Short mmCIF file of C-alpha atoms in Angstrom, two decimals:
data_model
loop_
_atom_site.label_atom_id
_atom_site.label_comp_id
_atom_site.label_asym_id
_atom_site.label_seq_id
_atom_site.Cartn_x
_atom_site.Cartn_y
_atom_site.Cartn_z
CA MET A 1 2.03 1.54 -23.20
CA ARG A 2 -0.55 4.36 -22.88
CA ARG A 3 -3.15 1.47 -22.44
CA ILE A 4 -1.55 0.25 -19.24
CA ALA A 5 -1.35 3.77 -18.01
CA ALA A 6 -5.06 4.10 -18.69
CA ALA A 7 -6.08 1.01 -17.03
CA ALA A 8 -4.04 1.78 -13.85
CA ALA A 9 -4.71 5.71 -13.68
CA ALA A 10 -7.78 5.21 -11.68
CA LEU A 11 -5.94 3.41 -8.96
CA VAL A 12 -3.39 6.26 -8.09
CA PRO A 13 -5.82 8.86 -7.28
CA LEU A 14 -7.66 6.18 -4.92
CA LEU A 15 -4.41 5.67 -3.17
CA VAL A 16 -3.60 9.22 -2.88
CA LEU A 17 -6.97 10.05 -1.49
CA SER A 18 -6.79 6.98 0.90
CA GLY A 19 -3.29 7.91 2.08
CA CYS A 20 -4.49 11.42 3.13
CA GLY A 21 -6.72 9.70 5.52
CA LEU A 22 -4.47 7.04 6.91
CA GLN A 23 -3.87 7.64 10.69
CA PHE A 24 -0.13 6.63 10.05
CA SER A 25 0.41 8.85 6.83
CA LEU A 26 3.69 10.32 6.35
CA GLY A 27 2.62 13.91 5.31
CA PHE A 28 3.26 15.61 2.12
CA GLY A 29 2.71 18.86 0.02
CA ILE A 30 6.19 20.27 0.15
CA GLY A 31 6.65 21.78 -3.21
CA SER A 32 5.49 25.35 -3.67
CA ASP A 33 3.28 24.34 -6.81
CA GLY A 34 3.61 20.65 -6.91
CA ARG A 35 5.76 20.93 -10.15
CA PHE A 36 9.02 19.09 -10.90
CA GLU A 37 12.46 20.84 -10.60
CA GLY A 38 14.10 18.47 -13.00
CA SER A 39 12.75 16.79 -16.26
CA GLU A 40 14.93 13.67 -16.71
CA ILE A 41 17.17 11.48 -14.60
CA THR A 42 19.00 7.98 -14.89
CA VAL A 43 19.42 5.62 -12.10
CA PRO A 44 21.09 2.25 -11.89
CA VAL A 45 18.80 -0.83 -11.48
CA LEU A 46 19.87 -4.19 -9.82
CA TYR A 47 17.82 -7.11 -10.20
CA ALA A 48 18.02 -10.83 -10.56
CA SER A 49 16.76 -13.04 -13.47
CA GLY A 50 16.73 -16.77 -12.45
CA LYS A 51 20.17 -17.40 -10.84
CA LYS A 52 21.81 -14.54 -12.76
CA GLY A 53 22.07 -11.14 -11.45
CA VAL A 54 21.95 -7.94 -13.62
CA LEU A 55 23.17 -4.42 -13.51
CA ALA A 56 20.84 -2.19 -15.73
CA SER A 57 19.70 1.29 -15.98
CA GLN A 58 16.38 3.28 -16.04
CA ARG A 59 15.80 6.74 -17.49
CA ILE A 60 12.94 8.69 -15.77
CA THR A 61 11.27 11.75 -17.19
CA ALA A 62 8.29 13.74 -15.65
CA ALA A 63 6.50 16.57 -17.45
CA SER A 64 3.17 18.57 -17.06
CA ALA A 65 0.22 16.75 -18.58
CA ASP A 66 -1.58 20.09 -18.69
CA GLY A 67 -4.49 18.79 -16.83
CA GLY A 68 -4.73 15.63 -18.69
CA GLY A 69 -4.44 13.58 -15.50
CA LEU A 70 -1.63 11.20 -14.16
CA SER A 71 -0.09 8.92 -16.83
CA VAL A 72 2.87 6.27 -16.71
CA ASP A 73 4.55 5.14 -20.02
CA ILE A 74 6.87 2.31 -19.51
CA THR A 75 9.22 1.61 -22.52
CA GLU A 76 12.03 -1.10 -22.86
CA ASN A 77 14.48 -2.36 -25.54
CA ASP A 78 12.85 -5.53 -25.83
CA VAL A 79 10.04 -7.03 -28.13
CA SER A 80 8.50 -9.27 -25.25
CA GLY A 81 6.67 -6.65 -23.56
CA VAL A 82 6.63 -5.18 -20.00
CA ASP A 83 5.96 -7.70 -17.04
CA PRO A 84 2.91 -7.09 -14.86
CA VAL A 85 5.24 -7.39 -11.66
CA THR A 86 7.34 -4.40 -12.97
CA GLN A 87 4.11 -2.37 -14.06
CA SER A 88 2.82 -2.75 -10.44
CA ALA A 89 6.24 -1.92 -8.71
CA THR A 90 6.48 1.32 -11.11
CA TRP A 91 2.99 2.56 -10.28
CA THR A 92 3.66 1.86 -6.51
CA ALA A 93 6.70 3.86 -6.72
CA VAL A 94 4.92 6.76 -8.44
CA THR A 95 2.30 6.51 -5.56
CA ALA A 96 5.04 6.56 -2.86
CA ALA A 97 6.60 9.82 -4.51
CA THR A 98 3.29 11.58 -4.95
CA LEU A 99 2.39 10.88 -1.42
CA LEU A 100 5.65 12.21 -0.09
CA THR A 101 5.90 15.38 -2.09
CA GLY A 102 2.46 16.38 -2.91
CA ALA A 103 3.43 16.35 -6.69
CA ARG A 104 0.65 17.50 -9.11
CA PRO A 105 -1.70 14.70 -10.22
CA ASP A 106 -1.64 16.03 -13.85
CA THR A 107 1.92 14.61 -14.35
CA ALA A 108 3.09 12.45 -17.37
CA TYR A 109 5.89 10.06 -16.35
CA THR A 110 8.17 8.00 -18.59
CA PHE A 111 10.13 5.13 -17.51
CA GLY A 112 12.78 3.62 -19.93
CA PHE A 113 14.58 0.43 -19.04
CA ASP A 114 17.37 -0.82 -21.14
CA THR A 115 16.21 -4.41 -20.47
CA ARG A 116 13.10 -6.53 -19.62
CA LEU A 117 12.28 -6.60 -15.98
CA ALA A 118 10.04 -9.16 -14.13
CA THR A 119 10.63 -8.01 -10.55
CA PRO A 120 9.66 -5.61 -7.87
CA ALA A 121 13.38 -4.91 -6.92
CA ALA A 122 13.40 -1.77 -9.08
CA GLY A 123 10.55 -0.07 -7.15
CA ALA A 124 12.62 1.75 -4.41
CA VAL A 125 15.16 3.02 -6.94
CA THR A 126 12.31 4.43 -9.19
CA ALA A 127 10.82 6.10 -6.16
CA VAL A 128 14.04 7.77 -5.32
CA GLY A 129 14.65 8.75 -8.90
CA VAL A 130 11.21 10.47 -8.95
CA LEU A 131 12.14 12.22 -5.68
CA ALA A 132 15.22 13.53 -7.05
CA LEU A 133 13.48 14.80 -10.14
CA TYR A 134 10.96 16.77 -7.95
CA TYR A 135 13.53 18.28 -5.65
CA GLY A 136 16.02 18.95 -8.47
CA THR A 137 18.83 16.93 -6.95
CA GLU A 138 21.36 14.55 -8.77
CA VAL A 139 21.75 10.83 -7.94
CA GLN A 140 25.42 10.36 -7.17
CA SER A 141 27.36 8.01 -9.32
CA GLY A 142 28.66 4.70 -7.86
CA VAL A 143 25.53 4.14 -5.59
CA ALA A 144 22.99 1.48 -6.55
CA LEU A 145 19.82 0.46 -4.63
CA SER A 146 17.49 -2.79 -4.71
CA GLY A 147 14.34 -2.99 -3.02
CA ALA A 148 10.61 -3.05 -3.32
CA VAL A 149 8.76 0.13 -2.09
CA THR A 150 5.34 0.54 -0.35
CA PRO A 151 2.91 3.26 -1.34
CA PHE A 152 3.96 5.04 1.91
CA GLY A 153 7.89 4.93 1.21
CA ALA A 154 8.89 1.90 3.20
CA ILE A 155 11.59 -0.41 1.34
CA ARG A 156 10.73 -4.14 1.87
CA PRO A 157 12.92 -6.99 1.14
CA VAL A 158 13.40 -8.64 -2.39
CA SER A 159 15.01 -12.04 -3.47
CA GLY A 160 18.26 -12.57 -5.48
CA LEU A 161 20.44 -9.93 -3.75
CA ALA A 162 23.54 -12.19 -3.66
CA GLU A 163 23.42 -12.29 -7.37
CA GLN A 164 22.51 -8.66 -7.66
CA VAL A 165 25.59 -7.77 -5.56
CA ALA A 166 27.74 -10.33 -7.57
CA ALA A 167 26.56 -8.61 -10.90
CA ALA A 168 27.49 -5.23 -9.60
CA VAL A 169 31.04 -6.47 -8.58
CA ASP A 170 31.39 -7.90 -12.04
CA ALA A 171 30.32 -4.64 -13.81
CA GLY A 172 32.40 -2.25 -11.71
CA GLY A 173 31.57 1.39 -11.27
CA ILE A 174 29.64 0.89 -8.18
CA ASP A 175 31.05 1.88 -4.64
CA THR A 176 27.77 1.45 -2.45
CA ILE A 177 24.93 -0.87 -2.70
CA LEU A 178 21.80 -0.39 -0.71
CA VAL A 179 19.59 -3.38 0.35
CA PRO A 180 16.42 -3.44 2.34
CA ALA A 181 16.86 -3.40 6.25
CA GLY A 182 17.35 -6.92 7.58
CA GLN A 183 18.89 -8.37 4.29
CA ARG A 184 22.50 -8.03 4.74
CA THR A 185 22.80 -11.62 5.29
CA VAL A 186 20.80 -13.73 2.54
CA ARG A 187 20.69 -16.95 0.71
CA ASN A 188 21.95 -17.45 -2.80
CA ALA A 189 20.30 -19.16 -5.47
CA GLN A 190 22.19 -22.49 -4.31
CA GLY A 191 20.76 -22.23 -0.82
CA GLU A 192 24.10 -21.10 0.57
CA THR A 193 24.06 -18.21 3.32
CA VAL A 194 25.85 -15.29 2.14
CA ASP A 195 27.04 -12.08 3.91
CA LEU A 196 26.37 -9.36 1.31
CA ASP A 197 28.97 -6.82 2.76
CA GLN A 198 31.57 -9.41 2.43
CA LEU A 199 30.79 -10.36 -1.04
CA ALA A 200 30.71 -6.74 -2.08
CA ALA A 201 34.07 -6.14 -0.50
CA THR A 202 35.64 -8.52 -3.11
CA GLY A 203 34.90 -5.79 -5.56
CA GLY A 204 36.00 -2.93 -3.32
CA MET A 205 32.24 -2.05 -2.29
CA THR A 206 30.26 -1.80 0.74
CA VAL A 207 26.61 -2.76 1.49
CA THR A 208 24.39 -0.47 3.51
CA GLU A 209 20.83 -1.38 4.80
CA VAL A 210 18.02 1.16 4.35
CA ALA A 211 14.48 0.90 5.83
CA ASP A 212 12.68 3.63 3.73
CA VAL A 213 13.13 5.90 0.73
CA ALA A 214 14.28 8.85 3.01
CA GLY A 215 17.42 6.94 3.83
CA ALA A 216 18.05 5.61 0.53
CA TYR A 217 17.37 9.17 -0.90
CA ALA A 218 19.81 10.81 1.51
CA VAL A 219 22.62 8.25 0.47
CA MET A 220 21.87 8.33 -3.14
CA THR A 221 21.80 12.16 -3.58
CA GLY A 222 23.86 13.35 -0.54
CA GLU A 223 20.68 15.53 0.49
CA GLU A 224 17.99 14.88 3.16
CA LEU A 225 14.37 14.90 2.43
CA PRO A 226 12.45 17.66 4.25
CA GLU A 227 11.35 16.42 7.54
CA ALA A 228 7.74 17.35 6.67
CA ALA A 229 8.00 14.92 3.95
CA PHE A 230 8.98 12.14 5.92
CA PRO A 231 8.79 12.26 9.50
CA THR A 232 10.24 9.92 11.81
CA PRO A 233 7.74 7.15 13.28
CA PRO A 234 7.83 6.28 16.87
CA PRO A 235 10.20 3.56 18.08
CA SER A 236 9.21 0.02 18.98
CA PRO A 237 9.20 -0.69 22.58
CA SER A 238 11.77 -3.42 22.10
CA PRO A 239 14.75 -3.40 19.67
CA LEU A 240 13.88 -4.82 16.24
CA ALA A 241 15.44 -8.09 15.03
CA THR A 242 18.70 -7.58 13.12
CA VAL A 243 20.81 -9.98 11.04
CA ASP A 244 22.99 -10.38 14.17
CA GLY A 245 20.28 -11.63 16.31
CA ASP A 246 17.74 -14.44 15.79
CA PRO A 247 14.03 -13.31 15.94
CA ALA A 248 11.84 -15.13 18.56
CA PRO A 249 10.54 -18.35 17.34
CA ASP A 250 6.98 -16.98 17.13
CA ASP A 251 7.98 -13.83 15.31
CA PRO A 252 4.76 -12.60 13.35
CA LEU A 253 6.51 -12.01 10.33
CA GLY A 254 7.84 -15.64 10.27
CA VAL A 255 4.19 -16.70 11.14
CA ALA A 256 2.94 -14.88 8.05
CA ALA A 257 5.82 -16.38 5.99
CA GLY A 258 4.71 -19.69 6.95
CA ASP A 259 1.11 -18.86 5.97
CA VAL A 260 2.25 -17.80 2.45
CA ILE A 261 4.62 -20.82 2.11
CA GLU A 262 1.70 -23.27 3.04
CA THR A 263 -0.94 -21.77 1.01
CA ALA A 264 1.34 -21.50 -2.21
CA SER A 265 2.63 -25.26 -1.49
CA SER A 266 -1.12 -26.34 -1.80
CA ALA A 267 -1.89 -24.24 -4.94
CA LEU A 268 1.26 -25.82 -6.63
CA ASP A 269 -0.59 -29.17 -7.17
CA ALA A 270 -2.61 -27.54 -9.93
CA ALA A 271 0.75 -26.77 -12.03
CA ALA A 272 0.97 -28.93 -15.23
CA ASP A 273 4.49 -27.96 -16.47
CA PRO A 274 7.10 -30.14 -14.31
CA ALA A 275 9.85 -27.88 -15.02
CA VAL A 276 8.04 -24.53 -13.94
CA ALA A 277 6.51 -26.41 -11.04
CA ASP A 278 10.10 -27.59 -9.78
CA ALA A 279 11.49 -24.11 -9.91
CA ALA A 280 8.61 -22.82 -7.91
CA ARG A 281 9.15 -25.97 -5.50
CA ASP A 282 12.79 -24.95 -5.12
CA ALA A 283 11.82 -21.57 -4.38
CA LEU A 284 9.42 -22.57 -1.60
CA GLU A 285 12.18 -24.85 -0.17
CA ARG A 286 14.39 -21.85 0.18
CA ALA A 287 11.86 -19.90 1.96
CA SER A 288 11.34 -22.69 4.28
CA ALA A 289 14.87 -22.86 5.00
CA LEU A 290 15.17 -19.08 5.83
CA ARG A 291 12.32 -19.41 8.11
CA SER A 292 13.71 -22.45 9.92
CA ASP A 293 17.02 -20.24 10.39
CA GLY A 294 14.85 -17.82 12.16
CA VAL A 295 15.57 -14.90 9.40
CA ALA A 296 11.91 -13.72 9.47
CA GLY A 297 12.34 -10.78 6.99
CA ALA A 298 14.33 -12.65 4.35
CA ALA A 299 12.08 -15.59 4.83
CA PHE A 300 8.93 -13.59 4.14
CA ALA A 301 10.70 -11.99 1.05
CA ALA A 302 11.43 -15.37 -0.10
CA ALA A 303 7.98 -16.67 0.47
CA THR A 304 6.23 -14.12 -1.45
CA THR A 305 8.57 -14.52 -4.48
CA ALA A 306 7.97 -18.21 -4.32
CA ALA A 307 4.28 -17.59 -4.15
CA ASP A 308 4.47 -15.52 -7.27
CA ARG A 309 6.49 -18.22 -8.95
CA VAL A 310 3.65 -20.73 -8.11
CA ALA A 311 1.14 -18.19 -9.45
CA LEU A 312 3.16 -18.30 -12.78
CA ALA A 313 3.23 -21.98 -12.80
CA VAL A 314 -0.52 -22.23 -12.22
CA ALA A 315 -1.62 -19.45 -14.53
CA PRO A 316 -1.97 -21.69 -17.68
CA GLN A 317 -4.83 -23.64 -15.91
CA ILE A 318 -6.89 -20.50 -15.48
CA SER A 319 -9.65 -20.30 -18.02
CA PRO A 320 -10.45 -17.12 -20.08
CA ASP A 321 -14.05 -17.33 -18.38
CA GLU A 322 -12.36 -17.28 -14.92
CA ALA A 323 -10.01 -14.75 -15.91
CA GLY A 324 -12.87 -12.42 -16.82
CA ALA A 325 -14.94 -13.18 -13.68
CA ASP A 326 -12.28 -13.73 -10.70
CA PRO A 327 -10.63 -10.23 -10.94
CA ALA A 328 -13.68 -8.22 -9.76
CA ARG A 329 -13.46 -10.66 -6.30
CA VAL A 330 -9.84 -10.02 -6.09
CA ARG A 331 -10.42 -6.25 -6.54
CA ASP A 332 -13.06 -5.94 -3.97
CA ALA A 333 -11.24 -7.94 -1.44
CA ALA A 334 -8.16 -5.85 -1.75
CA ALA A 335 -10.22 -2.71 -1.50
CA ALA A 336 -11.85 -3.85 1.63
CA LEU A 337 -8.45 -4.95 3.08
CA LEU A 338 -7.14 -1.55 2.37
CA ASP A 339 -10.31 0.29 4.05
CA ASP A 340 -9.56 -2.13 7.04
CA LEU A 341 -5.95 -1.08 7.12
CA ASP A 342 -7.00 2.72 6.99
CA ARG A 343 -8.86 2.33 10.18
CA ARG A 344 -5.94 0.92 11.95
CA SER A 345 -3.85 3.12 14.35
CA PRO A 346 -0.15 1.54 14.51
CA GLU A 347 1.51 2.32 17.87
CA THR A 348 5.00 1.08 17.11
CA LEU A 349 7.46 0.87 14.11
CA ASP A 350 6.79 -2.97 14.31
CA ASP A 351 3.17 -2.51 13.73
CA LEU A 352 3.53 0.18 11.13
CA ASP A 353 6.05 -1.88 9.15
CA ALA A 354 3.38 -4.88 8.94
CA VAL A 355 0.34 -2.54 7.97
CA LEU A 356 2.57 -0.97 5.27
CA ARG A 357 3.53 -4.32 3.96
CA ALA A 358 -0.18 -5.57 3.95
CA ALA A 359 -0.98 -2.13 2.21
CA THR A 360 1.59 -2.70 -0.64
CA ALA A 361 0.41 -6.25 -1.35
CA ALA A 362 -3.22 -5.18 -1.38
CA THR A 363 -2.33 -2.43 -3.74
CA GLU A 364 -0.59 -4.94 -5.97
CA ALA A 365 -3.46 -7.09 -5.96
CA PHE A 366 -5.92 -4.20 -6.68
CA ALA A 367 -3.66 -2.86 -9.65
CA LEU A 368 -3.18 -6.60 -11.19
CA ALA A 369 -6.77 -7.25 -10.97
CA ARG A 370 -7.77 -4.09 -12.59
CA TYR A 371 -5.36 -4.79 -15.38
CA ALA A 372 -6.63 -8.40 -15.75
CA GLU A 373 -10.09 -6.90 -16.00
CA ASP A 374 -8.99 -4.37 -18.72
CA MET A 375 -7.17 -7.23 -20.73
CA SER A 376 -10.37 -9.40 -20.60
CA ALA A 377 -12.85 -6.67 -21.62
CA ASP A 378 -11.11 -5.11 -24.18
CA PRO A 379 -8.18 -7.52 -25.86
CA ALA A 380 -5.28 -5.75 -27.43
CA ASP A 381 -4.01 -8.75 -29.39
CA ASP A 382 -4.06 -12.65 -29.63
CA ASP A 383 -1.97 -12.90 -26.39
CA SER A 384 -4.50 -10.88 -24.25
CA ASP A 385 -5.94 -14.03 -22.70
CA SER A 386 -2.59 -15.33 -21.74
CA VAL A 387 -1.68 -11.82 -20.17
CA ALA A 388 -5.10 -11.68 -18.35
CA THR A 389 -4.74 -15.17 -16.75
CA THR A 390 -1.16 -14.37 -15.65
CA ALA A 391 -2.20 -11.19 -14.06
CA VAL A 392 -5.10 -12.84 -12.34
CA ALA A 393 -2.73 -15.54 -10.94
CA LEU A 394 -0.43 -12.73 -9.56
CA ALA A 395 -3.46 -10.86 -8.15
CA ARG A 396 -4.55 -13.77 -6.29
CA SER A 397 -0.89 -14.37 -4.90
CA ALA A 398 -0.78 -10.60 -3.83
CA LEU A 399 -4.19 -10.76 -1.96
CA ARG A 400 -3.14 -14.02 -0.15
CA THR A 401 0.06 -12.21 1.03
CA ALA A 402 -1.88 -9.06 2.13
CA GLU A 403 -4.27 -11.20 3.90
CA ALA A 404 -1.58 -13.02 5.78
CA LEU A 405 -0.07 -9.87 6.93
CA GLY A 406 -3.32 -8.13 7.72
CA ASP A 407 -3.95 -10.97 10.30
CA LEU A 408 -0.69 -10.25 12.24
CA PRO A 409 -1.47 -9.29 16.07
CA ALA A 410 -0.60 -5.99 17.29
CA GLY A 411 2.69 -5.70 19.34
CA GLY A 412 4.36 -7.71 16.50
CA GLY A 413 3.16 -6.18 13.36
CA GLY A 414 -0.51 -6.07 12.89
CA ARG A 415 -3.79 -4.68 14.39
#
């Protein structure tokens, strides 16, 4: 996977430099020389594939690249290749860990999965694993984490948590499952509302919500991150919505979820495969149901997942010429949005959360667009055209999500 690493390598220094200038940046540069204390660590990975949850594992190594630049290798025991969503999540995790620690940029990372992943749900645990390597701590047995991660350390919602918790119950060996804040109550693949803590209790486990990698790191390692690495942001002027209280009807995150659902629904008309289109349509209906229930965070997570399914459904209709030309537009738009976010000054935790979510989506759009450009310009094999069109479709989806979040008003999560 060196070719993927080379294509994405230019992105991370850009993010690191951009993060240094962000007015809400978290601070970093804690290590004495920026080198890693440990060399290898293994972390559990929870994710959902369709209607089935899976408990897998990931082996992470980090070593000096001796001035050769930042690189990421992703390996797996599967011949079907690494999904672009997993690639993007892994690079975002490396970016988050780099920003929080000040790790040296000439570091060679290797991420080995024992299964094929097509999900952002491993992003948060990947970031925690890299942090544990850097600080020389151990990940405690019996603790699992599912959640996406932003470049600045916030953990954002993911779909399929009910199936993931059920998989952990079936597999055994887990005592505590960490999930994104606001997602203790979710809908399963059948559309039923599930209290994850009650589900986990059937296997003698507990579920704990975490909002950022600092909280996840503390639970998974038993150690606190240095305050200088992750200072506490200012509180919001009013309590944040929780699973025990419905958000206001005009909750900005719910509005953003509605925008994503509407745009994805319109795009679905171009899908040619009825089976794939039906699966995407079901995902959109679940997201709409969550929004109607007033669960804004879960609704937005489901909406972004549904939008990606729509993107995969319409990808075959993207021509090779379009796949070669459109990534530059997406990349430029994502970069412009990141510049705009850089100029904002969030005053509350609500505002900060929305800006971080938008930055994450824009980062994913940028990374996927760069990957599509690379595959179109220098095909590696006969499947390169298909890979490029898939990456373009996912990049467009991520950009639309970022733009919906970027338009949120201040006071509820935006400018």
